[in-house]
CSV table of N, CA and C in Angstrom, one decimal:
chain,number,residue,atom,x,y,z
A,976,UNK,N,61.9,-2.8,178.8
A,976,UNK,CA,61.1,-4.0,178.4
A,976,UNK,C,60.1,-3.8,179.6
A,977,UNK,N,58.7,-3.6,179.4
A,977,UNK,CA,57.9,-3.6,180.6
A,977,UNK,C,57.2,-4.8,180.6
A,978,UNK,N,56.6,-5.5,181.5
A,978,UNK,CA,55.7,-6.6,181.4
A,978,UNK,C,54.4,-6.1,181.9
A,979,UNK,N,53.2,-6.4,181.3
A,979,UNK,CA,51.9,-6.2,182.0
A,979,UNK,C,51.7,-7.3,183.1
A,980,UNK,N,51.2,-7.1,183.8
A,980,UNK,CA,51.1,-8.0,185.2
A,980,UNK,C,50.0,-9.2,184.6
A,981,UNK,N,49.1,-8.9,183.6
A,981,UNK,CA,48.2,-9.8,182.9
A,981,UNK,C,48.6,-10.6,181.8
A,982,UNK,N,49.8,-10.0,181.6
A,982,UNK,CA,50.3,-10.7,180.3
A,982,UNK,C,50.7,-12.2,180.5
A,983,UNK,N,50.7,-13.3,179.2
A,983,UNK,CA,50.7,-14.5,179.6
A,983,UNK,C,52.4,-14.8,179.9
A,984,UNK,N,53.4,-13.9,179.4
A,984,UNK,CA,54.9,-13.9,179.6
A,984,UNK,C,54.9,-13.7,180.8
A,985,UNK,N,54.1,-12.3,181.4
A,985,UNK,CA,54.4,-12.1,182.8
A,985,UNK,C,54.2,-13.2,183.9
A,986,UNK,N,53.1,-13.7,183.5
A,986,UNK,CA,52.5,-15.2,184.2
A,986,UNK,C,53.6,-16.2,184.1
A,987,UNK,N,54.4,-16.5,183.0
A,987,UNK,CA,55.3,-17.7,183.0
A,987,UNK,C,56.5,-17.3,183.6
A,988,UNK,N,56.9,-16.1,183.6
A,988,UNK,CA,58.1,-15.6,184.5
A,988,UNK,C,57.8,-15.6,185.8
A,989,UNK,N,56.4,-15.2,186.3
A,989,UNK,CA,56.3,-15.3,187.7
A,989,UNK,C,56.1,-16.8,188.1
A,990,UNK,N,55.8,-17.8,187.5
A,990,UNK,CA,55.9,-19.1,187.8
A,990,UNK,C,57.2,-19.7,187.6
A,991,UNK,N,58.1,-19.0,187.0
A,991,UNK,CA,59.5,-19.5,186.8
A,991,UNK,C,59.6,-20.7,185.8
A,992,UNK,N,58.4,-20.7,184.6
A,992,UNK,CA,58.3,-21.5,183.9
A,992,UNK,C,59.2,-21.0,182.5
A,993,UNK,N,60.1,-22.1,182.0
A,993,UNK,CA,60.7,-21.5,180.6
A,993,UNK,C,60.1,-22.7,179.6
A,994,UNK,N,59.6,-21.7,178.7
A,994,UNK,CA,59.1,-22.2,177.5
A,994,UNK,C,60.0,-22.6,176.3
A,995,UNK,N,59.8,-23.7,175.8
A,995,UNK,CA,60.9,-23.8,174.6
A,995,UNK,C,59.9,-24.7,173.5
A,996,UNK,N,60.5,-24.4,172.3
A,996,UNK,CA,59.8,-24.7,171.1
A,996,UNK,C,60.5,-26.0,170.3
A,997,UNK,N,59.9,-27.0,170.0
A,997,UNK,CA,60.7,-27.8,168.9
A,997,UNK,C,59.9,-28.0,167.6
A,998,UNK,N,60.6,-28.9,167.0
A,998,UNK,CA,60.0,-29.1,165.6
A,998,UNK,C,60.2,-30.7,165.6
A,999,UNK,N,58.9,-31.5,165.3
A,999,UNK,CA,59.2,-32.9,165.3
A,999,UNK,C,58.8,-33.1,163.7
A,1000,UNK,N,59.6,-34.2,163.1
A,1000,UNK,CA,59.2,-34.6,161.7
A,1000,UNK,C,58.5,-36.1,162.0
A,1001,UNK,N,57.2,-36.0,161.3
A,1001,UNK,CA,56.4,-37.0,161.5
A,1001,UNK,C,56.1,-37.8,160.4
A,1002,UNK,N,56.4,-38.9,160.3
A,1002,UNK,CA,56.0,-39.9,159.1
A,1002,UNK,C,54.7,-40.8,159.3
A,1003,UNK,N,53.9,-41.0,158.6
A,1003,UNK,CA,52.6,-41.9,158.7
A,1003,UNK,C,51.4,-41.4,158.7
A,1004,UNK,N,51.4,-40.0,158.9
A,1004,UNK,CA,50.2,-39.1,158.8
A,1004,UNK,C,49.6,-39.1,157.3
A,1005,UNK,N,48.2,-39.4,157.1
A,1005,UNK,CA,47.8,-39.3,155.6
A,1005,UNK,C,46.5,-38.9,155.6
A,1006,UNK,N,45.9,-38.3,156.6
A,1006,UNK,CA,44.7,-37.6,156.8
A,1006,UNK,C,44.5,-36.7,158.0
A,1007,UNK,N,43.3,-36.0,157.8
A,1007,UNK,CA,43.0,-34.9,158.8
A,1007,UNK,C,42.9,-35.7,160.4
A,1008,UNK,N,42.6,-36.9,160.2
A,1008,UNK,CA,42.2,-37.6,161.6
A,1008,UNK,C,43.8,-37.9,162.1
A,1009,UNK,N,44.6,-38.2,161.2
A,1009,UNK,CA,46.0,-38.6,161.7
A,1009,UNK,C,46.4,-36.9,162.4
A,1010,UNK,N,46.1,-36.1,161.7
A,1010,UNK,CA,46.5,-34.9,162.5
A,1010,UNK,C,46.0,-34.6,163.6
A,1011,UNK,N,44.6,-34.9,163.8
A,1011,UNK,CA,44.0,-34.8,165.3
A,1011,UNK,C,44.4,-35.7,166.2
A,1012,UNK,N,44.9,-36.9,165.7
A,1012,UNK,CA,45.4,-37.9,166.8
A,1012,UNK,C,46.7,-37.3,167.4
A,1013,UNK,N,47.6,-37.0,166.1
A,1013,UNK,CA,48.7,-36.5,166.8
A,1013,UNK,C,48.8,-35.0,168.0
A,1014,UNK,N,47.7,-34.3,167.2
A,1014,UNK,CA,47.6,-33.2,168.1
A,1014,UNK,C,47.1,-33.4,169.5
A,1015,UNK,N,46.1,-34.3,169.6
A,1015,UNK,CA,45.6,-34.9,170.6
A,1015,UNK,C,46.7,-35.5,171.8
A,1016,UNK,N,47.8,-36.5,171.0
A,1016,UNK,CA,48.6,-37.0,171.9
A,1016,UNK,C,49.7,-35.7,172.6
A,1017,UNK,N,50.0,-35.0,171.5
A,1017,UNK,CA,51.0,-34.0,171.9
A,1017,UNK,C,50.4,-32.9,173.1
A,1018,UNK,N,49.3,-32.6,172.7
A,1018,UNK,CA,48.7,-31.6,173.6
A,1018,UNK,C,48.2,-32.2,175.1
A,1019,UNK,N,48.1,-33.7,175.3
A,1019,UNK,CA,47.7,-34.4,176.1
A,1019,UNK,C,49.1,-34.6,177.3
A,1020,UNK,N,50.3,-34.2,176.6
A,1020,UNK,CA,51.5,-34.3,177.5
A,1020,UNK,C,51.7,-33.3,178.7
A,1021,UNK,N,52.0,-33.7,179.6
A,1021,UNK,CA,52.2,-32.7,180.7
A,1021,UNK,C,53.2,-31.5,180.5
A,1022,UNK,N,52.7,-30.4,180.4
A,1022,UNK,CA,53.9,-29.2,179.9
A,1022,UNK,C,53.5,-28.7,178.6
A,1023,UNK,N,52.9,-29.4,177.6
A,1023,UNK,CA,52.9,-28.9,176.2
A,1023,UNK,C,51.7,-27.9,176.1
A,1024,UNK,N,51.7,-26.9,176.1
A,1024,UNK,CA,51.2,-25.5,175.7
A,1024,UNK,C,50.5,-25.4,174.6
A,1025,UNK,N,50.9,-26.0,173.4
A,1025,UNK,CA,50.6,-25.6,172.0
A,1025,UNK,C,51.1,-26.7,171.2
A,1026,UNK,N,50.6,-27.4,170.3
A,1026,UNK,CA,50.9,-28.2,169.4
A,1026,UNK,C,50.5,-27.7,167.7
A,1027,UNK,N,51.2,-27.5,166.9
A,1027,UNK,CA,50.4,-27.1,165.3
A,1027,UNK,C,51.3,-28.5,164.5
A,1028,UNK,N,50.2,-29.3,163.9
A,1028,UNK,CA,50.5,-30.2,163.3
A,1028,UNK,C,50.4,-30.0,161.6
A,1029,UNK,N,51.3,-30.3,161.0
A,1029,UNK,CA,51.1,-29.8,159.4
A,1029,UNK,C,51.1,-31.3,158.8
A,1030,UNK,N,50.1,-31.6,158.3
A,1030,UNK,CA,49.8,-32.7,157.6
A,1030,UNK,C,51.1,-32.6,156.1
A,1031,UNK,N,50.7,-31.7,155.3
A,1031,UNK,CA,51.6,-31.5,154.1
A,1031,UNK,C,53.0,-31.5,154.2
A,1032,UNK,N,53.3,-30.7,155.6
A,1032,UNK,CA,54.9,-30.5,155.7
A,1032,UNK,C,55.4,-31.8,156.6
A,1033,UNK,N,54.6,-32.6,157.0
A,1033,UNK,CA,55.1,-34.0,157.9
A,1033,UNK,C,55.6,-33.5,159.0
A,1034,UNK,N,55.3,-32.5,159.7
A,1034,UNK,CA,55.9,-31.9,160.9
A,1034,UNK,C,54.9,-31.1,162.0
A,1035,UNK,N,55.3,-31.3,163.3
A,1035,UNK,CA,54.6,-30.7,164.2
A,1035,UNK,C,55.4,-29.7,164.9
A,1036,UNK,N,54.9,-28.3,165.3
A,1036,UNK,CA,55.8,-27.5,166.0
A,1036,UNK,C,55.2,-27.2,167.4
A,1037,UNK,N,55.9,-28.0,168.4
A,1037,UNK,CA,55.5,-27.8,169.6
A,1037,UNK,C,56.0,-27.0,170.6
A,1038,UNK,N,55.2,-26.3,171.6
A,1038,UNK,CA,55.6,-25.2,172.5
A,1038,UNK,C,55.2,-26.1,173.8
A,1039,UNK,N,56.4,-26.2,174.8
A,1039,UNK,CA,56.3,-26.9,175.8
A,1039,UNK,C,57.2,-26.3,177.0
A,1040,UNK,N,56.8,-26.6,178.3
A,1040,UNK,CA,57.8,-26.3,179.4
A,1040,UNK,C,58.7,-27.2,179.7
A,1041,UNK,N,60.1,-26.6,179.3
A,1041,UNK,CA,61.1,-27.5,179.3
A,1041,UNK,C,61.5,-28.4,180.7
A,1042,UNK,N,60.9,-27.9,181.8
A,1042,UNK,CA,61.0,-28.4,183.0
A,1042,UNK,C,60.1,-29.6,183.4
A,1043,UNK,N,59.1,-29.8,182.3
A,1043,UNK,CA,58.2,-31.0,182.6
A,1043,UNK,C,58.1,-31.9,181.5
A,1044,UNK,N,58.8,-31.7,180.0
A,1044,UNK,CA,58.9,-32.7,179.4
A,1044,UNK,C,60.3,-32.4,178.4
A,1045,UNK,N,60.6,-33.1,177.3
A,1045,UNK,CA,61.5,-32.9,176.6
A,1045,UNK,C,61.1,-33.2,175.0
A,1046,UNK,N,61.9,-32.8,173.9
A,1046,UNK,CA,61.5,-33.2,172.6
A,1046,UNK,C,61.7,-34.5,172.4
A,1047,UNK,N,62.9,-35.7,172.9
A,1047,UNK,CA,62.7,-36.9,173.0
A,1047,UNK,C,61.5,-37.5,173.4
A,1048,UNK,N,61.0,-37.1,174.6
A,1048,UNK,CA,59.7,-37.5,175.1
A,1048,UNK,C,58.5,-37.2,174.1
A,1049,UNK,N,58.5,-36.2,173.8
A,1049,UNK,CA,57.4,-35.8,172.7
A,1049,UNK,C,57.3,-36.8,171.5
A,1050,UNK,N,58.6,-37.0,170.8
A,1050,UNK,CA,58.8,-37.9,170.0
A,1050,UNK,C,58.2,-39.1,170.2
A,1051,UNK,N,58.9,-39.7,171.2
A,1051,UNK,CA,58.4,-41.1,171.9
A,1051,UNK,C,56.8,-41.3,171.6
A,1052,UNK,N,56.1,-40.1,172.4
A,1052,UNK,CA,54.7,-40.2,172.7
A,1052,UNK,C,54.0,-40.5,171.0
A,1053,UNK,N,54.6,-39.6,170.1
A,1053,UNK,CA,54.0,-39.9,168.9
A,1053,UNK,C,54.2,-41.1,168.4
A,1054,UNK,N,55.5,-41.7,168.4
A,1054,UNK,CA,56.0,-42.9,168.1
A,1054,UNK,C,54.8,-44.1,168.7
A,1055,UNK,N,54.6,-43.8,170.1
A,1055,UNK,CA,53.7,-44.9,170.9
A,1055,UNK,C,52.4,-44.6,170.1
A,1056,UNK,N,51.9,-43.7,169.5
A,1056,UNK,CA,50.7,-43.5,168.9
A,1056,UNK,C,50.5,-44.3,167.7
A,1057,UNK,N,51.7,-44.9,167.2
A,1057,UNK,CA,51.6,-45.3,165.8
A,1057,UNK,C,52.2,-44.6,164.6
A,1058,UNK,N,52.7,-43.5,164.9
A,1058,UNK,CA,53.7,-42.7,163.7
A,1058,UNK,C,55.2,-42.9,164.2
A,1059,UNK,N,55.8,-42.4,163.2
A,1059,UNK,CA,57.1,-42.3,163.4
A,1059,UNK,C,57.6,-40.8,163.5
A,1060,UNK,N,58.2,-40.4,164.6
A,1060,UNK,CA,58.6,-39.0,165.0
A,1060,UNK,C,60.1,-38.9,165.2
A,1061,UNK,N,60.7,-37.8,164.6
A,1061,UNK,CA,62.0,-37.7,165.0
A,1061,UNK,C,61.9,-36.0,165.2
A,1062,UNK,N,63.0,-35.7,166.3
A,1062,UNK,CA,63.1,-34.4,166.5
A,1062,UNK,C,64.0,-33.8,165.6
A,1063,UNK,N,63.6,-32.8,164.8
A,1063,UNK,CA,64.4,-32.0,163.5
A,1063,UNK,C,65.5,-31.3,163.9
């Protein structure tokens, strides 16, 4: 397995970053505006690199740096935004 020096994975390994993924179950989203709000909250957290929020599935899949945040902190931020989130 070889890493290209310009690849994202190489850059993450080089920086010592450990990326993790978690799923949050989210209640209270009723429209695309809610999806945008939850996405904005999650991607505004230090260490979050990606958040895919699914209205129909009432969930979010979040990729984050485990050294900077945690699933519980992500859920708490969504709760603080007026929704109910639980780590799946």
